Short mmCIF file of C-alpha atoms and ligand atoms in Angstrom, two decimals:
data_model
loop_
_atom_site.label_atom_id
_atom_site.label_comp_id
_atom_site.label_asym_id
_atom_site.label_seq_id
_atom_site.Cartn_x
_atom_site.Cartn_y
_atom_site.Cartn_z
CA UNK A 1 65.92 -27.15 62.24
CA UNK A 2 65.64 -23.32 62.06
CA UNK A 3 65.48 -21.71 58.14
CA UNK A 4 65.09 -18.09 57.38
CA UNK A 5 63.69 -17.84 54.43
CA UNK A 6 63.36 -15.34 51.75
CA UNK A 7 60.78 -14.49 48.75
CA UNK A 8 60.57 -11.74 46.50
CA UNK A 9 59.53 -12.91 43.00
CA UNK A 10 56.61 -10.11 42.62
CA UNK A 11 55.50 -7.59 44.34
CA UNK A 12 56.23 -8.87 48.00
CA UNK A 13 59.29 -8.42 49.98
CA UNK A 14 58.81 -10.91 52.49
CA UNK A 15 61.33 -13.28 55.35
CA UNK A 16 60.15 -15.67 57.49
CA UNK A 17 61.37 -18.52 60.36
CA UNK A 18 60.14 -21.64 60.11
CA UNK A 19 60.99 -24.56 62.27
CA UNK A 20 61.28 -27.87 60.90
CA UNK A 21 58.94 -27.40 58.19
CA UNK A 22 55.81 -27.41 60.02
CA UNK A 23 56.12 -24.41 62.71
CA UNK A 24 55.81 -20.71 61.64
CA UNK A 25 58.00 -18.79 63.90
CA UNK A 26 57.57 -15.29 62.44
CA UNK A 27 56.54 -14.27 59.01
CA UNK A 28 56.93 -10.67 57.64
CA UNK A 29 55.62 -9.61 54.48
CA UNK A 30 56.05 -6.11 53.10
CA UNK A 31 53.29 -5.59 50.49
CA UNK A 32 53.94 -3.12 47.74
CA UNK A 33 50.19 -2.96 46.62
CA UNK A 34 49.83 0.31 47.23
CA UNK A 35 52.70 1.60 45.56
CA UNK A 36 51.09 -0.37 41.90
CA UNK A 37 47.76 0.08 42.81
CA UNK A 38 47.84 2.81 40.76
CA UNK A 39 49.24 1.86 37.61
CA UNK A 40 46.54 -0.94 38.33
CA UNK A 41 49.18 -3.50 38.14
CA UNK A 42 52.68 -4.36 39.38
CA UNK A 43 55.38 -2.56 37.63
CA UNK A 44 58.70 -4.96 37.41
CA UNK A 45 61.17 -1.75 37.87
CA UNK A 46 59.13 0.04 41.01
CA UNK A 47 58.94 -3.45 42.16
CA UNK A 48 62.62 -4.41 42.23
CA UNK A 49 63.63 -0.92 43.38
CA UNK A 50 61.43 -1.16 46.53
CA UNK A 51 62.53 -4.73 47.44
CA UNK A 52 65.97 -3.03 47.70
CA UNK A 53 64.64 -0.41 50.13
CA UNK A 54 63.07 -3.09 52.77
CA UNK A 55 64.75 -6.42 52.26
CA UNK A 56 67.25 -5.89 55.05
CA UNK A 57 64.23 -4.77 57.54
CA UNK A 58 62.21 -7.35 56.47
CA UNK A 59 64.64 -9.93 57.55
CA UNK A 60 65.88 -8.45 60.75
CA UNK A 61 61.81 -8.01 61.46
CA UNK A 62 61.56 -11.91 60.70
CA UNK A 63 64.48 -12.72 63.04
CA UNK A 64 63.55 -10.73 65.89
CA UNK A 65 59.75 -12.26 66.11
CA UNK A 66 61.37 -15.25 65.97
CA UNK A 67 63.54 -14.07 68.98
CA UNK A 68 66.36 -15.34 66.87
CA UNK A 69 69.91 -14.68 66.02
CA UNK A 70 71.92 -15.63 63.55
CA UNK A 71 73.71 -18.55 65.49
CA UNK A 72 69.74 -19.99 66.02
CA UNK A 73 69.43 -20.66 62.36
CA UNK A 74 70.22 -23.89 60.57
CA UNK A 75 70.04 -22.43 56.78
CA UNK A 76 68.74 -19.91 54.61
CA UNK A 77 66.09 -20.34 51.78
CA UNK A 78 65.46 -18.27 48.65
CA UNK A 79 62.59 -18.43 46.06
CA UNK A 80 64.83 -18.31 42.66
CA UNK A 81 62.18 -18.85 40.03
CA UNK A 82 59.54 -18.30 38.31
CA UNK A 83 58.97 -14.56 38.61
CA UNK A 84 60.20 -10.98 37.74
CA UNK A 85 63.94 -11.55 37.30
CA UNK A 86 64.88 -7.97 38.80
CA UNK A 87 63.08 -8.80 41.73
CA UNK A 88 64.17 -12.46 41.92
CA UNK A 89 67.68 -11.13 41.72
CA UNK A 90 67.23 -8.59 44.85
CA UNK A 91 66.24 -12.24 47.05
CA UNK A 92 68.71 -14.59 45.62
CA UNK A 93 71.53 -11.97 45.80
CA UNK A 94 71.07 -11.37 49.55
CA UNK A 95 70.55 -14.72 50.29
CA UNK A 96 73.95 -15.68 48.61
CA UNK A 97 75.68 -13.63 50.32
CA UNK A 98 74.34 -14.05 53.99
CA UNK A 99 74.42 -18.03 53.31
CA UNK A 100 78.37 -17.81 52.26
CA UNK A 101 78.97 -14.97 54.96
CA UNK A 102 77.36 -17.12 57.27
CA UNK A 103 78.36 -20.39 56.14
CA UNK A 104 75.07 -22.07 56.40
CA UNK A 105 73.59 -24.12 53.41
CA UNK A 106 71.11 -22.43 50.93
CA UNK A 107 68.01 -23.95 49.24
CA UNK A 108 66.89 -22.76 46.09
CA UNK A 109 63.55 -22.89 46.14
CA UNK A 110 60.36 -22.56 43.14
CA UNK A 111 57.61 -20.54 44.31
CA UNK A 112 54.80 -22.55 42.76
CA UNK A 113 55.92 -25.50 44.27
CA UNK A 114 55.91 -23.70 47.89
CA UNK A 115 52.77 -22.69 47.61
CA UNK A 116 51.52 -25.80 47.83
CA UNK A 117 53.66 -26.90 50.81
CA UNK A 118 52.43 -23.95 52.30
CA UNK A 119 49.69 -26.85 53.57
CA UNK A 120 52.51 -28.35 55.88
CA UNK A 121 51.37 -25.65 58.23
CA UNK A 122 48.06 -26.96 58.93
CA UNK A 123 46.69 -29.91 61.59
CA UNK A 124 47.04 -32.28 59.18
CA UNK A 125 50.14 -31.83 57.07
CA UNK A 126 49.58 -33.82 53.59
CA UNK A 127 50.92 -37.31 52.87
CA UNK A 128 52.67 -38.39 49.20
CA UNK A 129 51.85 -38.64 46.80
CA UNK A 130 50.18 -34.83 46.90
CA UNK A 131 47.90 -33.53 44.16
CA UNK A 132 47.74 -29.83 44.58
CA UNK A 133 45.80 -27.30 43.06
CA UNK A 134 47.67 -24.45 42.58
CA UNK A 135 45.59 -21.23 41.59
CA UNK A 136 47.75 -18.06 41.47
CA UNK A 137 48.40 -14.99 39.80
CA UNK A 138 50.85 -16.39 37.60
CA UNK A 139 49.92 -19.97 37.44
CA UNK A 140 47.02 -22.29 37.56
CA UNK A 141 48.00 -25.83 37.50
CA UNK A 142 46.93 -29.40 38.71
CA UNK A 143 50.30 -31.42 39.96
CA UNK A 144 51.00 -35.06 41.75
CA UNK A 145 54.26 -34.98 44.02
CA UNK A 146 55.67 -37.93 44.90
CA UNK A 147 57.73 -38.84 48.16
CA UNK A 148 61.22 -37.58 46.78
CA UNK A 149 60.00 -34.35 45.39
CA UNK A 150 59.51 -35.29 42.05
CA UNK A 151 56.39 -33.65 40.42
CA UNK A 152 53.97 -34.17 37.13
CA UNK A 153 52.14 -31.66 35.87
CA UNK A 154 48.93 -33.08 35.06
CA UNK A 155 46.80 -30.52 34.10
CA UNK A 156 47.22 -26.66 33.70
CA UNK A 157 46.35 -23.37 31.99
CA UNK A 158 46.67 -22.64 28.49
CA UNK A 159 46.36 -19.09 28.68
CA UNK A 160 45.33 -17.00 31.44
CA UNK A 161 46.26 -17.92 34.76
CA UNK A 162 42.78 -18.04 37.57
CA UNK A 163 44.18 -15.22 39.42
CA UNK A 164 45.17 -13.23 36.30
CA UNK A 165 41.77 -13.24 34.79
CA UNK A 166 39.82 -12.28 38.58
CA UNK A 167 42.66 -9.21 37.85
CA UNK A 168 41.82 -8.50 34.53
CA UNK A 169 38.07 -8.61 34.93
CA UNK A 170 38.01 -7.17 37.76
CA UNK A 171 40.11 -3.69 35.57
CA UNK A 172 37.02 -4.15 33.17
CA UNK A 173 34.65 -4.04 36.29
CA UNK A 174 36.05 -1.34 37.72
CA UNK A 175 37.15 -3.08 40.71
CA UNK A 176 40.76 -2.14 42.49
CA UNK A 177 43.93 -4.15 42.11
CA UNK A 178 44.33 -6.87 43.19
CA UNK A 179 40.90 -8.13 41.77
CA UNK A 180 40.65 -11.11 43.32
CA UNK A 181 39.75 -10.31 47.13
CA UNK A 182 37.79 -7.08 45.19
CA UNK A 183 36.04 -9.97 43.13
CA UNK A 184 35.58 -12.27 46.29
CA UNK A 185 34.14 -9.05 47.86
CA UNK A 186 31.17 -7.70 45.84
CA UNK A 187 30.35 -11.54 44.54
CA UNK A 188 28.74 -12.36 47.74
CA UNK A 189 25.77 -9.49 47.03
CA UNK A 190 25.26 -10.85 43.52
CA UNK A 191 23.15 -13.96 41.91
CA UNK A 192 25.59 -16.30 40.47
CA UNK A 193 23.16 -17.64 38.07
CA UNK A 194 22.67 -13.94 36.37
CA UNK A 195 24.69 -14.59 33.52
CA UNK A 196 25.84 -17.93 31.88
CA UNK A 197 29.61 -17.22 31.15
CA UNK A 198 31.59 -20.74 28.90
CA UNK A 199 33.08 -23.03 30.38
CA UNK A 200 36.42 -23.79 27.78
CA UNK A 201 36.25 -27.08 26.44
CA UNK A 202 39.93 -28.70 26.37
CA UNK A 203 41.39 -31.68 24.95
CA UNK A 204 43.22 -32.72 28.16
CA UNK A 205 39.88 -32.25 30.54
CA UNK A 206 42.44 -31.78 33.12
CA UNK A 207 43.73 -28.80 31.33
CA UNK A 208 42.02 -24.94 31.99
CA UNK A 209 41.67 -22.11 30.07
CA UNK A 210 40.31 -18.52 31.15
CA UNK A 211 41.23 -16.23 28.26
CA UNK A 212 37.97 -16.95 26.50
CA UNK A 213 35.97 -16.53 29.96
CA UNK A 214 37.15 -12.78 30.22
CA UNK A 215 36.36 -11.67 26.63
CA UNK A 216 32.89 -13.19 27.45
CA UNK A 217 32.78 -10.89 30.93
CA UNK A 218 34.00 -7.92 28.66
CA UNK A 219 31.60 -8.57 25.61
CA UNK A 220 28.51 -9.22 28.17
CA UNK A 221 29.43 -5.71 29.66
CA UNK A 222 29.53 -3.33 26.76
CA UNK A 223 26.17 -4.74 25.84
CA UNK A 224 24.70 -3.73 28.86
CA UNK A 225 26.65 -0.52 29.11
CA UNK A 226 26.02 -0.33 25.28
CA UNK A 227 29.92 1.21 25.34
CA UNK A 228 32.04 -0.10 22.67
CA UNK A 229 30.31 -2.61 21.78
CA UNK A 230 32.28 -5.36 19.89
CA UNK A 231 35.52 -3.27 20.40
CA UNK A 232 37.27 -6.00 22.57
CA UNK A 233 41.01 -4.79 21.95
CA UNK A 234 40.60 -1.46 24.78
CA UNK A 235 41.10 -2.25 28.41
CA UNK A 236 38.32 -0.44 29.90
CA UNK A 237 36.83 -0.38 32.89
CA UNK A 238 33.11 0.12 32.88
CA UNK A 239 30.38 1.47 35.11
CA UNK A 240 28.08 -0.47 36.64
CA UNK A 241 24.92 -0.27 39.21
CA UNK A 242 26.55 -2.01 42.06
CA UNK A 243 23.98 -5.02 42.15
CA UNK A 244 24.48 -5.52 37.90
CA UNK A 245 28.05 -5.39 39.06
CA UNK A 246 27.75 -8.16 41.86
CA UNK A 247 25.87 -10.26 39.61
CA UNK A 248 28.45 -10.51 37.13
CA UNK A 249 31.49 -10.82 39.44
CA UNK A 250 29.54 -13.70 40.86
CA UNK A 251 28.57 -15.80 37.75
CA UNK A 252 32.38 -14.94 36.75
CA UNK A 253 33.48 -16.47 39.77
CA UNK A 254 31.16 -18.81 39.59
CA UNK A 255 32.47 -19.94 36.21
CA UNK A 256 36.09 -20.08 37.52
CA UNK A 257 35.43 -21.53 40.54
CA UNK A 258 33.12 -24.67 38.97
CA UNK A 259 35.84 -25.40 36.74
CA UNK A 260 39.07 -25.94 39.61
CA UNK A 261 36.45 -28.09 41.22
CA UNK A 262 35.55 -30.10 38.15
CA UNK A 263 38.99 -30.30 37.43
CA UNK A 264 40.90 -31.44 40.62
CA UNK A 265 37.70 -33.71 41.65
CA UNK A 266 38.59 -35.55 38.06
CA UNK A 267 42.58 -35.37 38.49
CA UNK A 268 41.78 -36.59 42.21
CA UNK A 269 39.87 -39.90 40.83
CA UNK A 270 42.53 -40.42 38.35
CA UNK A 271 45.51 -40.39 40.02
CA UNK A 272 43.95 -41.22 43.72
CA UNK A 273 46.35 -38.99 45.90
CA UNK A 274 47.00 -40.14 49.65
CA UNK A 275 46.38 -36.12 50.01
CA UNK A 276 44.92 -33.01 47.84
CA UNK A 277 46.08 -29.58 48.99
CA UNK A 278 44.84 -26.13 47.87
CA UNK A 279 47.42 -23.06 47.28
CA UNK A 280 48.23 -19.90 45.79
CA UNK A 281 46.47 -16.71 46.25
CA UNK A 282 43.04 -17.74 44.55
CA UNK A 283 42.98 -20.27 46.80
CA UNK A 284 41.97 -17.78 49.77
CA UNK A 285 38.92 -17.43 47.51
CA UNK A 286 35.94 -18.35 50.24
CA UNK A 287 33.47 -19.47 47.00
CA UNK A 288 36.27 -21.87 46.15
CA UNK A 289 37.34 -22.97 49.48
CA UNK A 290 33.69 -23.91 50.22
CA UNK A 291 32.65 -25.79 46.82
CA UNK A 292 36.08 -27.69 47.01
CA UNK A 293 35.75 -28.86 50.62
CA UNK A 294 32.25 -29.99 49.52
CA UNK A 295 33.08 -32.07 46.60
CA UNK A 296 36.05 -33.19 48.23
CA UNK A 297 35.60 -33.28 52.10
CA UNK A 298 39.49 -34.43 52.29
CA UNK A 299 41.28 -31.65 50.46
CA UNK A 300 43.85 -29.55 52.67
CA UNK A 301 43.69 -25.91 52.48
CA UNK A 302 46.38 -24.10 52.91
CA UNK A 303 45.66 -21.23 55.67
CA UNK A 304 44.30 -17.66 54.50
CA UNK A 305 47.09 -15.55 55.20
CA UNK A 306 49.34 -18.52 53.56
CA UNK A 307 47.56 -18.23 50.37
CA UNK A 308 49.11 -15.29 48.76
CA UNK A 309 52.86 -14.72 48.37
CA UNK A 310 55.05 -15.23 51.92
CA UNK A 311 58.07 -16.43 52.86
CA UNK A 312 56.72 -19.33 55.49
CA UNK A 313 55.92 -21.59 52.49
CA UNK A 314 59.54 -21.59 51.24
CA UNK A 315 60.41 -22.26 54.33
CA UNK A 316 58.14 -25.08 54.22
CA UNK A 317 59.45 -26.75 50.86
CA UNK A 318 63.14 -25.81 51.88
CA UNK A 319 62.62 -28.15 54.87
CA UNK A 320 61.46 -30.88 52.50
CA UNK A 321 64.54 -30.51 50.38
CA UNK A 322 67.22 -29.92 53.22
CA UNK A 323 66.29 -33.58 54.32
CA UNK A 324 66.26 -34.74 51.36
CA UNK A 325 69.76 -33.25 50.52
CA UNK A 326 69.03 -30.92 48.20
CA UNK A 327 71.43 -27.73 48.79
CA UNK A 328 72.97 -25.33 46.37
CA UNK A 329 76.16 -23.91 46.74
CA UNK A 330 75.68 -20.07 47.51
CA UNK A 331 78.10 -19.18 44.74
CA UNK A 332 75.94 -21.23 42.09
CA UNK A 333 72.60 -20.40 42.75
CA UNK A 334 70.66 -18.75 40.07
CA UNK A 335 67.73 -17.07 39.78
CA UNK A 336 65.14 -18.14 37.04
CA UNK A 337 62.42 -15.84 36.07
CA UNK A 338 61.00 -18.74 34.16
CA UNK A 339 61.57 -21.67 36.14
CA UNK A 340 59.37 -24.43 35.75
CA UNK A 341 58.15 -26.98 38.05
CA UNK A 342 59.90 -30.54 36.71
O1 KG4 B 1 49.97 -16.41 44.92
P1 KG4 B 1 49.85 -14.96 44.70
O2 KG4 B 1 49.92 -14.04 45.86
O3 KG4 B 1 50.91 -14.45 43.68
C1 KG4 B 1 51.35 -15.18 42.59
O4 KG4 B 1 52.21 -16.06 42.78
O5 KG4 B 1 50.81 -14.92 41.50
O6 KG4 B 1 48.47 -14.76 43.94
C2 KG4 B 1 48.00 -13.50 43.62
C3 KG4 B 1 46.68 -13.68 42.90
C4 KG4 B 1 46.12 -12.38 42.34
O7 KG4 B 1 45.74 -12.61 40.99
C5 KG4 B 1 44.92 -12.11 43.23
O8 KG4 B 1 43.90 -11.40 42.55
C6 KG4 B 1 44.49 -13.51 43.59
O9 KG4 B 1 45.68 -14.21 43.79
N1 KG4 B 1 43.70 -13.54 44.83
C7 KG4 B 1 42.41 -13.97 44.88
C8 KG4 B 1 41.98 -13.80 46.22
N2 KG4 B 1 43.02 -13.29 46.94
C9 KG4 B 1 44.06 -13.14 46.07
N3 KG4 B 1 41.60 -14.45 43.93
C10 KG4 B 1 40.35 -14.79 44.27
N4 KG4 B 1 39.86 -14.62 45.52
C11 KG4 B 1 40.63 -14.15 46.52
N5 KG4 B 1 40.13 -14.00 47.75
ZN1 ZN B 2 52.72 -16.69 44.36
#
């Protein structure tokens, strides 16, 4: 079973051939981070514009790794939700129209949810019911799975997503888009135990929140930079000696990374999962990855180079649903900028 499948719900144009579920055949990403770089953050017209340009190369690049052709592949997958609708629309457009040109079946797929099946493509693919940790850009969220795809959301952010606050204090910092690698970076130099950032205290302990963590980073800055101090509503960045600077970027990640660990080691003695898998693009995070695989020597990461947006890991979910029956018709599928995981 041979699915090409498609994702463009940000800032990556990207196609990829995956065979039954488990086997990357070729996966192409075209990364617009240069292009935002400098606005210092993805801008949802530039964004939907260049999908336009590179969609069709992107998929002709994924099929001809793959040594495919069209007559080699089963169906054809699309991320349709959550994300920037303009660029959602660019990915579910094209793959309407190859699927009904083509008259292969089409699986409308959420992004969140394939980045935690992105773990299928590891030595030991994960077993239902799945808890996954899902720490992204857009989302940060504990969820169980069970064997026919349904999923509970047991725990998740309340404001700030984990990769959206390593973004926004890295800005402050000084630090390049995207902040989290930049953050993951310059952390390794610093002393984690320089500064004591909170840790938000929520009703559901399951549930996270980073807002409050970032206007600490900010307000512990201008009082060493003695710039604007108190003035929280500017986004700044500041200047800072590089070793002041890898001290806080490591007690920040620190901070973030003690809390997904408290979090899914509590959510993982709760609900006892036959597996616990690790996705999203803060999960390439090497602070996380190795306090996670400590406290919980079973957890499944999903690969590196799987973490961050691709089209493999809709692949991988798409396979899950094809078996399970779950096509759309090409005509009917809609893209969802805020779908939500149910
Ligand atoms: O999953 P992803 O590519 O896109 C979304 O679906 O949001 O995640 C992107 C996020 C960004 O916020 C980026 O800063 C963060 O993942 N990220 C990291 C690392 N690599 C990417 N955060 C921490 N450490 C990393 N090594
Ligand atoms: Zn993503």
């Amino acid at each position: 079973m041979k699915i090409l499948s498609i994702e463009s719900s940000c800032d990556e144009t990207a196609a990829a051939v995956t065979e039954d579920g488990h086997k990357v055949l070729s996966n192409i990403i075209a990364s617009q981070i240069d292009i935002h770089a400098e606005f210092g953050g993805v801008v949802p017209e530039v964004a939907a514009r260049s999908h336009i340009e590179v969609i069709i190369p992107v998929i002709e690049q994924a099929l001809r790794e793959a040594s495919c052709t069209w007559d080699d592949i089963d169906a054809i997958a699309v991320t349709r939700g959550p994300g920037l609708i303009g660029s959602l629309l660019i990915g579910t457009l094209t793959a309407q129209t190859l699927a009904q040109i083509l008259n292969k079946p089409l699986i409308g797929v959420n992004h969140i949810i394939a980045h935690a099946f992105a773990s299928e493509f590891t030595d030991t693919p994960p077993e239902f019911p799945i808890l996954a940790l899902t720490v992204s850009g857009g989302h940060t969220a504990l969820t169980v799975y069970q064997e026919d795809l349904s999923a509970k959301i047991v725990g998740e952010t309340q404001d700030d997503a984990a990769g959206e606050a390593y973004d926004k204090v890295a800005k402050l910092l000084g630090l390049p888009y995207p902040g989290g690698p930049a953050i993951d970076k310059v952390a390794v130099d610093g002393d984690e135990l320089a500064y004591k950032f909170p840790h938000a205290r929520m009703k559901n302990p399951l549930d996270f929140s980073f807002s409050g963590l970032k206007t600490a980073v900010l307000r512990q800055v201008q009082q060493i930079t003695g710039v604007n101090p108190g003035d929280l509503s500017i986004p700044k960045s500041y200047e800072l000696e590089p070793q002041v600077l890898a001290n806080i970027a490591a007690s920040f990640q620190k901070t973030v990374v003690d809390t997904l660990v408290k979090n899914t080691v509590l959510a993982a003695e709760q609900f006892s999962p036959a597996s616990i898998v690790v996705g999203g693009g803060v999960a390439a995070n090497k602070r996380l990855r190795s306090e996670l695989s400590a406290a919980l020597p079973e957890a499944i990461f999903v690969p590196p180079v799987l973490c961050t947006d691709n089209a493999a890991m809709i692949g991988a979910i798409a396979f899950q649903m094809q078996k399970r029956g779950i096509t759309t018709p090409p005509l009917q599928l809609q893209a969802d900028s805020s779908l939500e995981i149910l």
